[in-house]
Short mmCIF file of C-alpha atoms in Angstrom, two decimals:
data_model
loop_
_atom_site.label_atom_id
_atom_site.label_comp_id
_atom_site.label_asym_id
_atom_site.label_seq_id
_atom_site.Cartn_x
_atom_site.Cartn_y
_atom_site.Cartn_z
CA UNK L 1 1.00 16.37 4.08
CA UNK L 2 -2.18 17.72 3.43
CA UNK L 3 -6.27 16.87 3.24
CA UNK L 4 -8.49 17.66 0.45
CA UNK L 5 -12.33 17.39 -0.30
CA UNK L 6 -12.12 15.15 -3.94
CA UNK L 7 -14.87 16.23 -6.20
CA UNK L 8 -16.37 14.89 -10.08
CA UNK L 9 -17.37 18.10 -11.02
CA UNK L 10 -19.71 19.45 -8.20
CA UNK L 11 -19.98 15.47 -6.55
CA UNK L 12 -18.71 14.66 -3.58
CA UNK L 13 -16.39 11.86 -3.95
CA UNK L 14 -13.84 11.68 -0.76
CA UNK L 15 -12.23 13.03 1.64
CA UNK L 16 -8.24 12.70 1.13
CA UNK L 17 -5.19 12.40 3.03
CA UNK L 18 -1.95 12.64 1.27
CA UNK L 19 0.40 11.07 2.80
CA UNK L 20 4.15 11.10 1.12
CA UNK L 21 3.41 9.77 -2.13
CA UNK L 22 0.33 7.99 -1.46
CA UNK L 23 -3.04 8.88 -1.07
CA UNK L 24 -5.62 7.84 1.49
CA UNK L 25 -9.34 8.12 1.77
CA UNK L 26 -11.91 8.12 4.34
CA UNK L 27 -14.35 5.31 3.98
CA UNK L 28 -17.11 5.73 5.94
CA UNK L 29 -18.43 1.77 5.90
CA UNK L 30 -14.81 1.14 8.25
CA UNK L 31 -14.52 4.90 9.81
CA UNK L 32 -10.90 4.88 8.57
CA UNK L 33 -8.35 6.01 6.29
CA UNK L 34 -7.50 3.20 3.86
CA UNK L 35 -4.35 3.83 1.12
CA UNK L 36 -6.38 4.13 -2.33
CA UNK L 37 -3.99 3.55 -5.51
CA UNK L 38 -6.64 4.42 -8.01
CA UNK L 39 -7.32 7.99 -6.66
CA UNK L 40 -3.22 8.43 -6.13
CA UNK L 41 -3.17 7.56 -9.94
CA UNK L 42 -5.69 10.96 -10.43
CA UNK L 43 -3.55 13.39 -7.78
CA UNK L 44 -0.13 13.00 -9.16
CA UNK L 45 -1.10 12.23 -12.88
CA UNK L 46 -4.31 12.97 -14.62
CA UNK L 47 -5.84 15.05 -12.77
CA UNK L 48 -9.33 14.55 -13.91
CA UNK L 49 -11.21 15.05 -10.51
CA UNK L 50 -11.19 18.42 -8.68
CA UNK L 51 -9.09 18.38 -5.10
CA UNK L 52 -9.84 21.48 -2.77
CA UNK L 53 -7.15 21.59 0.20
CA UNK L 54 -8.90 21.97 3.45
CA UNK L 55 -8.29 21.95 7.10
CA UNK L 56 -8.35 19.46 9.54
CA UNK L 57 -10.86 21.22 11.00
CA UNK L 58 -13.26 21.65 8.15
CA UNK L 59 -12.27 18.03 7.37
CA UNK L 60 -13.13 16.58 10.75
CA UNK L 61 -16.49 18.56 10.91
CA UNK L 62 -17.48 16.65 7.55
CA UNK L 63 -16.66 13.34 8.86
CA UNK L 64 -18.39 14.04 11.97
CA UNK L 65 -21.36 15.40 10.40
CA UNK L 66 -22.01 12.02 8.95
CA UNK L 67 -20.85 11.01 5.01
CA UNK L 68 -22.80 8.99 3.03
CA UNK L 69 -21.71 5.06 3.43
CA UNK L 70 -20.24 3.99 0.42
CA UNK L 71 -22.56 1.54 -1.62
CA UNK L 72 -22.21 -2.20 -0.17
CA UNK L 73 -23.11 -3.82 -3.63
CA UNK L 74 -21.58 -1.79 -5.88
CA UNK L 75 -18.44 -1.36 -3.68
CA UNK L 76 -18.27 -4.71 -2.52
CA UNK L 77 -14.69 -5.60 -3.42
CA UNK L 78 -13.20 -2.91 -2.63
CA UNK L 79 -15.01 -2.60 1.15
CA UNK L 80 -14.11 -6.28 1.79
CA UNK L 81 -10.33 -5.45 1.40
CA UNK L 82 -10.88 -2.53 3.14
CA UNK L 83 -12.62 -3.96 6.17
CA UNK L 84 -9.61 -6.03 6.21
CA UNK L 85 -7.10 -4.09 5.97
CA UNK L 86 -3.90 -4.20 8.53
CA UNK L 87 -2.47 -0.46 7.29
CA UNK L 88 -5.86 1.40 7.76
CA UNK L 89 -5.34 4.82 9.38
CA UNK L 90 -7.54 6.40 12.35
CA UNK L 91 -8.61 9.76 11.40
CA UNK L 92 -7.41 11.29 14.53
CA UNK L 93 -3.41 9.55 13.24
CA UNK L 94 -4.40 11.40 10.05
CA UNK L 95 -5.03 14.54 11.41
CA UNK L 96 -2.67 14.71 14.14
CA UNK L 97 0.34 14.12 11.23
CA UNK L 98 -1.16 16.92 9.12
CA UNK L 99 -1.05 19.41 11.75
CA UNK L 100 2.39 17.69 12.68
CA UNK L 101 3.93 18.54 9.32
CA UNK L 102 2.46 22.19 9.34
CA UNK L 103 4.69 23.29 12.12
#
């Protein structure tokens, strides 16, 4: 298990959480972890975006610092199945099974 900053070239995109084979990112519109099948598609595949491993620590200081929302209109599907979704993960859950699986 291990987190990642997820850049387009020098672009911000995500914060990531892999997670056995699947791959979760922080939205900051819910303030959660939310499974995201397009981005696991990238990781394990094509590998067109850059993914720098971090720490939890250098992960939870970006989170708290405040990321950008993710656009409402342009985003709109995707945050309304978010904002509903039962399997969302709490960073703190995240974090704790990161530094879980290092020991």
């Amino acid at each position: 298990m291990s987190v990642y900053v997820v850049r387009d070239d020098s672009e911000f995109l995500w914060i990531a959480a892999v997670i056995a084979e699947d791959i979760y990112t922080y939205v900051p519109n819910t303030g959660k972890f939310h499974r995201n099948d397009g981005l696991r598609e990238d990781f394990f595949m094509t590998r067109n975006l850059t993914y720098e491993e971090v720490t939890v620590t250098k992960a939870k200081d970006a989170i708290d610092a405040g990321l950008t929302p993710l656009d409402e209109q342009t985003m709109a599907d995707h945050l309304s199945k978010w904002s509903q979704d039962p399997e969302a993960l709490d960073p703190e859950q995240v974090f704790a099974s990161v530094i879980a699986d290092l020991r």
